[in-house]
mmCIF file of C-alpha atoms in Angstrom:
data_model
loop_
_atom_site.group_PDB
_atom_site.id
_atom_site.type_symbol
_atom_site.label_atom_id
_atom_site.label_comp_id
_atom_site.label_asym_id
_atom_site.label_seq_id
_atom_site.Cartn_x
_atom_site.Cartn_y
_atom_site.Cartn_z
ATOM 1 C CA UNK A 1 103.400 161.156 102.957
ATOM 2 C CA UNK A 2 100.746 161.800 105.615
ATOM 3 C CA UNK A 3 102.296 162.243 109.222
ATOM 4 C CA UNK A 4 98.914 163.281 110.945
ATOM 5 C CA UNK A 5 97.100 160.140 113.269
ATOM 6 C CA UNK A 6 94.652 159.317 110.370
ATOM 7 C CA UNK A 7 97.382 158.127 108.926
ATOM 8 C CA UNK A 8 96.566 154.430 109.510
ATOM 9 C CA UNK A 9 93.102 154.959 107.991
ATOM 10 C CA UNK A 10 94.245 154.820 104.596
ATOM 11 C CA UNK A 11 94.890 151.697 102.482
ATOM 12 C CA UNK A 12 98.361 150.382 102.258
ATOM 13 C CA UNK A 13 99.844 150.922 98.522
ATOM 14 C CA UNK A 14 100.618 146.925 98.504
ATOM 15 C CA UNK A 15 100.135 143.907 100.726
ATOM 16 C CA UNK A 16 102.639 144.253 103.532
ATOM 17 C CA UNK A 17 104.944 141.093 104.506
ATOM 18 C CA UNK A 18 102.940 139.295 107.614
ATOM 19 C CA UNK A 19 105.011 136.357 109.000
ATOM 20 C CA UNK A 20 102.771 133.532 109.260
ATOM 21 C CA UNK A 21 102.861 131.344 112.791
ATOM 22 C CA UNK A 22 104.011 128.307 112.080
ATOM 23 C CA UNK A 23 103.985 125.005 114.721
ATOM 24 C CA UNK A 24 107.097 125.779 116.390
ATOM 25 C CA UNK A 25 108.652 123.380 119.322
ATOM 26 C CA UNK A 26 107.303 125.950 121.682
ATOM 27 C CA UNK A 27 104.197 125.136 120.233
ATOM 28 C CA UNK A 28 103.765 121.795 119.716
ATOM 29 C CA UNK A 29 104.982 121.228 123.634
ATOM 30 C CA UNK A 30 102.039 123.773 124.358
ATOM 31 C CA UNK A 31 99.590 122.038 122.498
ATOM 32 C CA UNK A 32 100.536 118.793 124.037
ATOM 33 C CA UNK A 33 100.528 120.128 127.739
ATOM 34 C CA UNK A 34 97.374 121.452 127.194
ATOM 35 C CA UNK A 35 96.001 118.356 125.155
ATOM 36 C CA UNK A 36 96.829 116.574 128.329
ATOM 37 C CA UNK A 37 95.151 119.127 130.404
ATOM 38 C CA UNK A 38 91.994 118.602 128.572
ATOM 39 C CA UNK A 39 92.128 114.780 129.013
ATOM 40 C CA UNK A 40 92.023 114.766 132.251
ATOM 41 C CA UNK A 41 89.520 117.035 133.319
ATOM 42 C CA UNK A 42 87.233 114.961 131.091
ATOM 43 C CA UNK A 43 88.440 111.920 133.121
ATOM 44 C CA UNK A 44 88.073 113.534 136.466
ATOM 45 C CA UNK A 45 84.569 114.419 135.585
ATOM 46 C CA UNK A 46 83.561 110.828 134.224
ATOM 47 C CA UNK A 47 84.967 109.458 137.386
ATOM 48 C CA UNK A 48 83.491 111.858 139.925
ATOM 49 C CA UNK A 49 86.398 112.711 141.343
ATOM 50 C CA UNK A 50 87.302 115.516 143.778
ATOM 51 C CA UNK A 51 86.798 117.675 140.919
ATOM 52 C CA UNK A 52 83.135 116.481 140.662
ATOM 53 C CA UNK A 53 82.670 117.898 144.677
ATOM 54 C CA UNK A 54 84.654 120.687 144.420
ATOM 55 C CA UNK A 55 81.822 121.893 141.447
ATOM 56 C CA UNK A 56 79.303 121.026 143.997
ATOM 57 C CA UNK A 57 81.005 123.332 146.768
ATOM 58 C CA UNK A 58 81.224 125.950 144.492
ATOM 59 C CA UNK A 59 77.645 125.605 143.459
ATOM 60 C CA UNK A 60 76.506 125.282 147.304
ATOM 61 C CA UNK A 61 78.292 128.524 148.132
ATOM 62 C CA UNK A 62 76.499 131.065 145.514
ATOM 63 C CA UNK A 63 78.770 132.946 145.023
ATOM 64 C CA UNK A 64 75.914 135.986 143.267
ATOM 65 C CA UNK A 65 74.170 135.710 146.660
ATOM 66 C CA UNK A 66 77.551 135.943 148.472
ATOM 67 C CA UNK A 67 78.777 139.462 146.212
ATOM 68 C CA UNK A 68 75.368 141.024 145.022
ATOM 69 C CA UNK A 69 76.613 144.305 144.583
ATOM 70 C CA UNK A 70 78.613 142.511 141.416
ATOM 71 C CA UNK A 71 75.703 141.232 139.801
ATOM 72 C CA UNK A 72 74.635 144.019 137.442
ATOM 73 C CA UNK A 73 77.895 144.754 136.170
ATOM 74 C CA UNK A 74 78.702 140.998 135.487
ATOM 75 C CA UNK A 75 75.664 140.826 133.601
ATOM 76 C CA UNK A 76 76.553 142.824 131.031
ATOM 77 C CA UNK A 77 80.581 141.420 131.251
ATOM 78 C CA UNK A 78 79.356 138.212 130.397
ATOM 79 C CA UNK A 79 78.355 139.447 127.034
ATOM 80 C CA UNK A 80 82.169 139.111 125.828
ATOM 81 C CA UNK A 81 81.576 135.573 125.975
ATOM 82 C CA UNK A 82 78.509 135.288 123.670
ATOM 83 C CA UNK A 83 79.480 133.924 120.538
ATOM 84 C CA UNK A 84 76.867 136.468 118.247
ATOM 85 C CA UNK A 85 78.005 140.587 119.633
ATOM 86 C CA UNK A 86 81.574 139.411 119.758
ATOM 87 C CA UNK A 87 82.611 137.370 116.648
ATOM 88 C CA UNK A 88 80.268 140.876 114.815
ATOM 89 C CA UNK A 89 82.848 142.961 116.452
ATOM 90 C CA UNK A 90 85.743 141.167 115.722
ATOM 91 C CA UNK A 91 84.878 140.471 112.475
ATOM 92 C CA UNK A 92 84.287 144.114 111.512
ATOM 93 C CA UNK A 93 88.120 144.900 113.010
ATOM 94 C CA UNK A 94 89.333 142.334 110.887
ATOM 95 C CA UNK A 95 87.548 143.050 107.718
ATOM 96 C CA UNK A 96 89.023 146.689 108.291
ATOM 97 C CA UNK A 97 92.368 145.290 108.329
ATOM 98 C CA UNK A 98 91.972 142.945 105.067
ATOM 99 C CA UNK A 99 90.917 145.465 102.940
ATOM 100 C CA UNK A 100 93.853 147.919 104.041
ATOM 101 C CA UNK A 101 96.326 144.887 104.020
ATOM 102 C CA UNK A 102 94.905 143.742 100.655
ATOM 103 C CA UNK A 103 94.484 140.021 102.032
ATOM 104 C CA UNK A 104 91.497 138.045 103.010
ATOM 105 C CA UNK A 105 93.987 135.969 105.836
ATOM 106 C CA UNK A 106 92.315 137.821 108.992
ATOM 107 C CA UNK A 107 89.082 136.740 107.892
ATOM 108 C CA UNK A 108 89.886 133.210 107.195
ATOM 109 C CA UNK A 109 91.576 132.541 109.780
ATOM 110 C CA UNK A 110 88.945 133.701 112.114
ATOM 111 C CA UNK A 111 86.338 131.843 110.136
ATOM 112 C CA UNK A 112 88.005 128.608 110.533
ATOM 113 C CA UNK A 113 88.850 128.738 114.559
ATOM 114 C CA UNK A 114 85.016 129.733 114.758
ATOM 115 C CA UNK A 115 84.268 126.738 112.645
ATOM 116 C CA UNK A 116 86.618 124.414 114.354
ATOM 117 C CA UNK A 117 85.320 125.784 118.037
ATOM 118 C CA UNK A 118 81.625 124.907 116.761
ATOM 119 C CA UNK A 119 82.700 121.233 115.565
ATOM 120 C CA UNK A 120 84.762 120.284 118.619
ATOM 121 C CA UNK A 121 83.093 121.940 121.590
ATOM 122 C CA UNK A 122 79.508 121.031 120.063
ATOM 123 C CA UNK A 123 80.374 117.818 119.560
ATOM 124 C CA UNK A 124 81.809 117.096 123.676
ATOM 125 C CA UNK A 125 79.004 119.220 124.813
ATOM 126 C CA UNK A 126 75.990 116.661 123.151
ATOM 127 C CA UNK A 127 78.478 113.338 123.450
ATOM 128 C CA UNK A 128 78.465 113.946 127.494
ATOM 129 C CA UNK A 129 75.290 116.080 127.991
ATOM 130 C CA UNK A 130 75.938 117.363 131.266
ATOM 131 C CA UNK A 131 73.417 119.519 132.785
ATOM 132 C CA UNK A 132 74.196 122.784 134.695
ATOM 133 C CA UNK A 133 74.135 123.936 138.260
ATOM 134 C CA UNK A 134 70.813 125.497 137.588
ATOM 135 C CA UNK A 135 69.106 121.838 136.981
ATOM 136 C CA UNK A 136 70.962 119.382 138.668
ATOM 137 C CA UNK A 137 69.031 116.732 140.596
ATOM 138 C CA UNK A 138 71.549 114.875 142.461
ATOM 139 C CA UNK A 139 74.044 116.761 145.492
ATOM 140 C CA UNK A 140 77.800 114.724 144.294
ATOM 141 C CA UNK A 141 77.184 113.587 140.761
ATOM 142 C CA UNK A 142 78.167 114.739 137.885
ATOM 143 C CA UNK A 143 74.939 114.925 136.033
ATOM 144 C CA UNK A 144 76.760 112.985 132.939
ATOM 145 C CA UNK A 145 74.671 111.961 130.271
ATOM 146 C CA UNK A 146 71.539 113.664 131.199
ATOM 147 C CA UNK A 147 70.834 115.522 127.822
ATOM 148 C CA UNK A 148 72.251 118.581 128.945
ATOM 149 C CA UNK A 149 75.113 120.950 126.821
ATOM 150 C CA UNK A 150 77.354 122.647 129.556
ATOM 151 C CA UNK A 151 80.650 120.793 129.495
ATOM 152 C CA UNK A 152 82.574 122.135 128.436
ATOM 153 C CA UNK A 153 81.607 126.013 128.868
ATOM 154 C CA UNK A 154 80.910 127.518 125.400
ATOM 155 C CA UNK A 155 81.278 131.455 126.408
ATOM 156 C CA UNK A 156 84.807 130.433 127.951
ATOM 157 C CA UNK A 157 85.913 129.018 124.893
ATOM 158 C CA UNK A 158 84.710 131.603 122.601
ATOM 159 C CA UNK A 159 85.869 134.345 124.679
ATOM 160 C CA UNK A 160 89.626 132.500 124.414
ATOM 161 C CA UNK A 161 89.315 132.371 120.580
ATOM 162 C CA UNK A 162 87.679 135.323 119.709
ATOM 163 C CA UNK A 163 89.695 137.931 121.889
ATOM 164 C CA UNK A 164 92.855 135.846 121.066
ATOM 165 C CA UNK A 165 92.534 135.599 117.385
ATOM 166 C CA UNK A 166 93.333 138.819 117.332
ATOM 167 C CA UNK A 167 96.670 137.930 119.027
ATOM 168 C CA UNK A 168 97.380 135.369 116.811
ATOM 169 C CA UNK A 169 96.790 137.721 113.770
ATOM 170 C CA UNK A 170 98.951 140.707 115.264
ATOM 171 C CA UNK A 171 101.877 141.532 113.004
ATOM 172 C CA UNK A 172 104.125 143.125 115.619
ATOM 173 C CA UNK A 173 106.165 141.074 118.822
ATOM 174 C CA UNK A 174 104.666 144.495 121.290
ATOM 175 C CA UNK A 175 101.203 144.365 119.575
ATOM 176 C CA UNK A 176 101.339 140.018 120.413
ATOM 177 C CA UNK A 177 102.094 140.645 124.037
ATOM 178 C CA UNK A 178 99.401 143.918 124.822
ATOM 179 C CA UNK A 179 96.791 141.279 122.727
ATOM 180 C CA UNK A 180 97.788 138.318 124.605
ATOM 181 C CA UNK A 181 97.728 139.727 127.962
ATOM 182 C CA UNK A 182 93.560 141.506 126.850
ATOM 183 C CA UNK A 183 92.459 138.505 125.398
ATOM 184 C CA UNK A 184 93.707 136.164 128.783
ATOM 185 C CA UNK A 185 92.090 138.676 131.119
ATOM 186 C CA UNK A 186 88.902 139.009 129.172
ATOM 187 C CA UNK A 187 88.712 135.176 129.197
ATOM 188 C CA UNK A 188 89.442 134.465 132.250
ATOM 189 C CA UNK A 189 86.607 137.294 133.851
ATOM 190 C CA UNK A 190 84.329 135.594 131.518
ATOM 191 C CA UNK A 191 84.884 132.025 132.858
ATOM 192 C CA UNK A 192 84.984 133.278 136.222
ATOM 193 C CA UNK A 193 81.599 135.538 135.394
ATOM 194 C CA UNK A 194 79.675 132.278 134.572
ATOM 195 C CA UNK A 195 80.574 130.659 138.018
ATOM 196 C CA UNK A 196 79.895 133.940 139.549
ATOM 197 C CA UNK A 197 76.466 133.844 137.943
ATOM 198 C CA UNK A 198 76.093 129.963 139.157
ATOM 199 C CA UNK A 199 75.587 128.915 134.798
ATOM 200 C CA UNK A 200 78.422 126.834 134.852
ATOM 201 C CA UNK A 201 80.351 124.138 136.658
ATOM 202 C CA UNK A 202 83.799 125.130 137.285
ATOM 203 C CA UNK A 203 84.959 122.516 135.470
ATOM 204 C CA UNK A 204 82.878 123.440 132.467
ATOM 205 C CA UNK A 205 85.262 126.970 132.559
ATOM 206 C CA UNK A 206 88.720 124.762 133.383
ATOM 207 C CA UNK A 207 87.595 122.836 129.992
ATOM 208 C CA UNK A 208 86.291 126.030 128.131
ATOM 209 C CA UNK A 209 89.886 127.729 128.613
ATOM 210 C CA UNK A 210 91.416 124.390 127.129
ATOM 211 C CA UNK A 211 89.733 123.749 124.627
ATOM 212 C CA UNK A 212 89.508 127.457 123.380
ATOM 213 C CA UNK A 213 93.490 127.385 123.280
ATOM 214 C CA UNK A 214 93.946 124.406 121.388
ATOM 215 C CA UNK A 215 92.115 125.610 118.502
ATOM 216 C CA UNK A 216 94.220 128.498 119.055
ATOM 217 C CA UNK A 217 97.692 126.835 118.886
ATOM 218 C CA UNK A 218 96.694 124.095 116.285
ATOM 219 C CA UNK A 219 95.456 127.083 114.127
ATOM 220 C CA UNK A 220 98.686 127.184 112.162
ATOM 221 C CA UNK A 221 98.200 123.501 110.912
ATOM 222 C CA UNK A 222 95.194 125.035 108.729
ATOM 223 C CA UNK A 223 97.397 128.109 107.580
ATOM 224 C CA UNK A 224 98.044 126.365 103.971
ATOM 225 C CA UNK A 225 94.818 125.553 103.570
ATOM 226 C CA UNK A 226 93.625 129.338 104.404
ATOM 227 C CA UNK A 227 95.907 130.293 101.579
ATOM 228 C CA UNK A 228 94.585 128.199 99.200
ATOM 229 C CA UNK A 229 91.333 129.666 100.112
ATOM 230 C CA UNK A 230 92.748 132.737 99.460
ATOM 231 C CA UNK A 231 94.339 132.518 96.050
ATOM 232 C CA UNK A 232 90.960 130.454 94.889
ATOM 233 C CA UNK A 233 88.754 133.646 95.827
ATOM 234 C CA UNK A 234 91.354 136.233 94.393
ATOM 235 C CA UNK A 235 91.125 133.930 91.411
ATOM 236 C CA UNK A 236 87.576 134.244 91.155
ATOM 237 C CA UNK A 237 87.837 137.877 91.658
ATOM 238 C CA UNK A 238 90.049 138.725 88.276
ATOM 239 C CA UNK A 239 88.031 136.092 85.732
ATOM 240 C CA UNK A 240 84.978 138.400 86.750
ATOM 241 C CA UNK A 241 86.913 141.634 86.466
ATOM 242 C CA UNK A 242 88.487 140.326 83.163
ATOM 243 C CA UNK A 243 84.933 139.087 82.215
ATOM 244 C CA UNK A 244 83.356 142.622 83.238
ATOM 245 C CA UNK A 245 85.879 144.666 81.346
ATOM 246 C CA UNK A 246 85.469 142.535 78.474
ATOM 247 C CA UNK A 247 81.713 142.961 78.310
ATOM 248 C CA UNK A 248 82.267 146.748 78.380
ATOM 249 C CA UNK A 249 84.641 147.088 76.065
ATOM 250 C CA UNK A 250 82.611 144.978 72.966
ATOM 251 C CA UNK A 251 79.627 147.777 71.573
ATOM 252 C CA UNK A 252 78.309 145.206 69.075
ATOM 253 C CA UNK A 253 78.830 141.145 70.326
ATOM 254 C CA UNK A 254 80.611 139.237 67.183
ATOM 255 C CA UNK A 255 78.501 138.311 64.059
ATOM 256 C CA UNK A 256 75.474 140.359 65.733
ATOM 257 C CA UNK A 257 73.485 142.372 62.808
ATOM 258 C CA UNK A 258 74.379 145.809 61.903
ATOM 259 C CA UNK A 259 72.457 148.919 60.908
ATOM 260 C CA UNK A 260 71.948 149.317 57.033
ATOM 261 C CA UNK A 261 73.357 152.595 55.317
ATOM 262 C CA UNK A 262 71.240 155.297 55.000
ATOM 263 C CA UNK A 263 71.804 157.737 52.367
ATOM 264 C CA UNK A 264 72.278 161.162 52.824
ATOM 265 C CA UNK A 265 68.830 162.536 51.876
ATOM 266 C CA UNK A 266 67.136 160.287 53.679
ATOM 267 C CA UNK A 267 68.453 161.302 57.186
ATOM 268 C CA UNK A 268 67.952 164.750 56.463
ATOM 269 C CA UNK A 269 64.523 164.688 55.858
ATOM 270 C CA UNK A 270 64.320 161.871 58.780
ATOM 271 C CA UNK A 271 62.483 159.412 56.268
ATOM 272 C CA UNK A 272 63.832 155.495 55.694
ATOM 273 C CA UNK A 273 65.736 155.146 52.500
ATOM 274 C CA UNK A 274 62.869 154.092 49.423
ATOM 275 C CA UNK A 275 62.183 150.885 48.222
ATOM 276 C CA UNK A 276 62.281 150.267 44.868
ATOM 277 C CA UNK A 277 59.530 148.039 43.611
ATOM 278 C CA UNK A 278 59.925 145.190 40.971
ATOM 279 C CA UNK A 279 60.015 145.587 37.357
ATOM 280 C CA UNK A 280 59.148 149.506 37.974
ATOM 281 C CA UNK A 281 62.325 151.360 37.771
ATOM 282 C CA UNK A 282 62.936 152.978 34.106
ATOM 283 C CA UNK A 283 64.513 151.175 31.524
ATOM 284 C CA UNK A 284 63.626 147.812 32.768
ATOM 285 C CA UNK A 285 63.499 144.770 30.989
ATOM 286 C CA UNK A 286 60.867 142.400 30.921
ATOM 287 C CA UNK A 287 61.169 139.066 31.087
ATOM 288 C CA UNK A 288 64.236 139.271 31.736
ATOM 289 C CA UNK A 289 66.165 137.929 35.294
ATOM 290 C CA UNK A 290 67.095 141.794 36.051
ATOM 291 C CA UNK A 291 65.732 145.131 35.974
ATOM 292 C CA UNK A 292 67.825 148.765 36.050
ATOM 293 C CA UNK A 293 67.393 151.937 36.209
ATOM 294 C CA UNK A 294 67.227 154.935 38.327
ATOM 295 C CA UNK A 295 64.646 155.771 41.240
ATOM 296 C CA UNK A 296 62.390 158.298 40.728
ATOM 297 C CA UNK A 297 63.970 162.189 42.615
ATOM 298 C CA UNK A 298 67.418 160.261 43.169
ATOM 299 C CA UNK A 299 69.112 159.980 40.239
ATOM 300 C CA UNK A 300 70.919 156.818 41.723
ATOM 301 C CA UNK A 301 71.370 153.730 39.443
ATOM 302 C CA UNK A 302 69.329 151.076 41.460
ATOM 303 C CA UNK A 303 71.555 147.435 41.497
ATOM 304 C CA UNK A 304 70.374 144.608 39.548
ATOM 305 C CA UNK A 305 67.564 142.076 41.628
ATOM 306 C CA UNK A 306 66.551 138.517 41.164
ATOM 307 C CA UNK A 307 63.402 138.135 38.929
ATOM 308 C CA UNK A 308 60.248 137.595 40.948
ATOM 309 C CA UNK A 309 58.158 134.912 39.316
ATOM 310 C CA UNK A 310 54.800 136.280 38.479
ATOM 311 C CA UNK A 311 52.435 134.219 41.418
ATOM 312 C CA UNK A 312 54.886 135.265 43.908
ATOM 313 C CA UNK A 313 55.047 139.291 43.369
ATOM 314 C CA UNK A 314 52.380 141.227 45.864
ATOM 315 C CA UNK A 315 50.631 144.241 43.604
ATOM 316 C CA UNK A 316 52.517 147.527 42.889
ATOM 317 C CA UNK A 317 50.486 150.655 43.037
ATOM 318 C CA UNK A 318 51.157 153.291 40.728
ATOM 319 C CA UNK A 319 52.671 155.104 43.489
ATOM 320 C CA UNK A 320 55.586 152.386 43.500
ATOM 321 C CA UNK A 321 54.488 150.987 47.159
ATOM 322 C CA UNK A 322 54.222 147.805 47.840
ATOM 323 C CA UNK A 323 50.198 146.718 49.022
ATOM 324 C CA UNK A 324 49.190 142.951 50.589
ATOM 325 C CA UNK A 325 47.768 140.945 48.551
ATOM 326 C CA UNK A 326 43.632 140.601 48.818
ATOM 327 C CA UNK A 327 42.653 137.780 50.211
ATOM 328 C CA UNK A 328 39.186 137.281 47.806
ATOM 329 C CA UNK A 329 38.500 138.338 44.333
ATOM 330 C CA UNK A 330 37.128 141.655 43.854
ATOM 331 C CA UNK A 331 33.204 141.604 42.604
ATOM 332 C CA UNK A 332 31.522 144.331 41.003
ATOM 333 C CA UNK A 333 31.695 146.593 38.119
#
């Protein structure tokens, strides 16, 4: 047993025990607090409410112009948000961890809150089409319906289920609480970031953060079908190892043809085994429906053959080889 730090490099010997969240009362009250959350910020913005000047006073202020010295860091910050660098990263991390855990879970389950965070936030985003601070037209509206895709804030969200998938997937209570505490300060400097960098409302970001942690707490309604997932690949995994091994393991496929005997002569001197040519082995009988008799050097009794009849035998030199047939009649003396 290793006791040295690379320790946790190598693969586990079998799939450890992971409890699996499941939609607790905790949970459920969670999901419907922030549900409600979501609701209404959507409602406050379709009404122009406060909220809908308090965006504007944000926007008026500048906040980049106000803190310039931030600007260049922020830049790069924002990055964490993007949904390309980071779901790279945290795939790799997770990959890493199903093949040493011997389960595809980690990568599932990070597939499907990506795929739910593309249906649901795509689908607000081009139902309201708000347009950013960066093209509004109008000081105190809400620039609803305009063709624009900012509400809700897409880096905000994906920096809440990225950074806290890995949260959700941590097998330890101590890992849970060190992930949950990262992933909540990396997405809230990302929300903040975009408001910094005047990209977003700051209602797009209150939205982002809820809608990024409702895919995150209704994740455990899709856990069975992630392990169905599962056993279907692993499935399809052992019929090709099975189907592989198989293939290996047959030299000749069934009723295939075989290589004839050679005799022992013959693959000394490297030469094919002779043909014996009709009615020319010794002791023959014509007309009869067999001939017999030994090959010439052999010694070997040659096995009875059909009789040929005569228009369908091709000429026999003396030689005993067998010679095509001329296509025209010989002329000449």
């Amino acid at each position: 047993m290793r006791t040295d730090i690379f320790a946790r490099l190598d693969r586990e010997p079998e799939p450890p025990k992971i409890e699996i969240p499941r939609m607790s009362r905790t949970r459920k009250a969670l999901f419907g607090g922030t549900l409600a959350f979501y609701l209404a910020i959507v409602v406050a913005v379709l009404v122009s409410s406060t909220l809908v000047i308090l965006d504007w006073k944000v926007m008026l202020f500048r906040p980049y112009q106000q803190w310039p010295e931030l600007h260049p860091f922020l830049d790069y910050f924002v990055v964490l948000g993007q949904r390309g660098p980071t779901a790279v990263m945290i795939a790799a991390w997770l990959g890493w961890r199903s093949w040493r855990q011997h389960t595809l879970r980690p990568l599932l389950a990070l597939g499907t809150a990506l795929l739910l965070l593309n249906v649901t936030v795509g689908a607000v985003k081009l139902g309201l089409g708000r347009l950013g601070p960066h093209y509004a037209t109008q000081i105190g509206s809400a620039e609803l319906f305009a063709g624009g895709d900012i509400f809700p804030s897409g880096h905000t969200a994906n920096a809440v289920v990225t950074w806290g998938i890995l949260a959700y997937l941590a097998t330890t209570p101590q890992a849970r609480r060190y992930l949950s505490v990262m992933s909540a300060v990396v997405a809230l400097g990302v929300g903040a970031t975009t408001v910094y960098l005047g990209t977003h409302w700051l209602s797009d970001v209150l939205l982002g953060w809820a809608a990024g942690l409702l895919i995150l707490l209704g994740l455990p309604l899709f856990e069975p079908l992630i392990g169905r997932a599962e056993l279907a690949v692993f499935a399809v995994r052992e019929r090709w190892r099975t189907r592989r091994r198989t293939t290996l393991s047959t030299p000749v496929a069934s009723g295939g043809p075989r290589p004839a005997p050679v005799s022992r002569e013959a693959s000394a001197l490297g030469d094919e085994p002779p043909c014996e040519p009709i009615g020319a082995g010794h002791g023959g009988h014509a007309g009869t429906g067999r001939t017999t008799g030994t090959v010439a050097g052999t010694g070997q009794l040659t096995q009875p053959r059909p009789h040929a009849v005569r228009s369908e035998r091709t000429p026999v030199t003396p030689a005993g080889s067998r010679r095509p047939g001329r296509s025209r009649p010989m002329t000449g003396g």
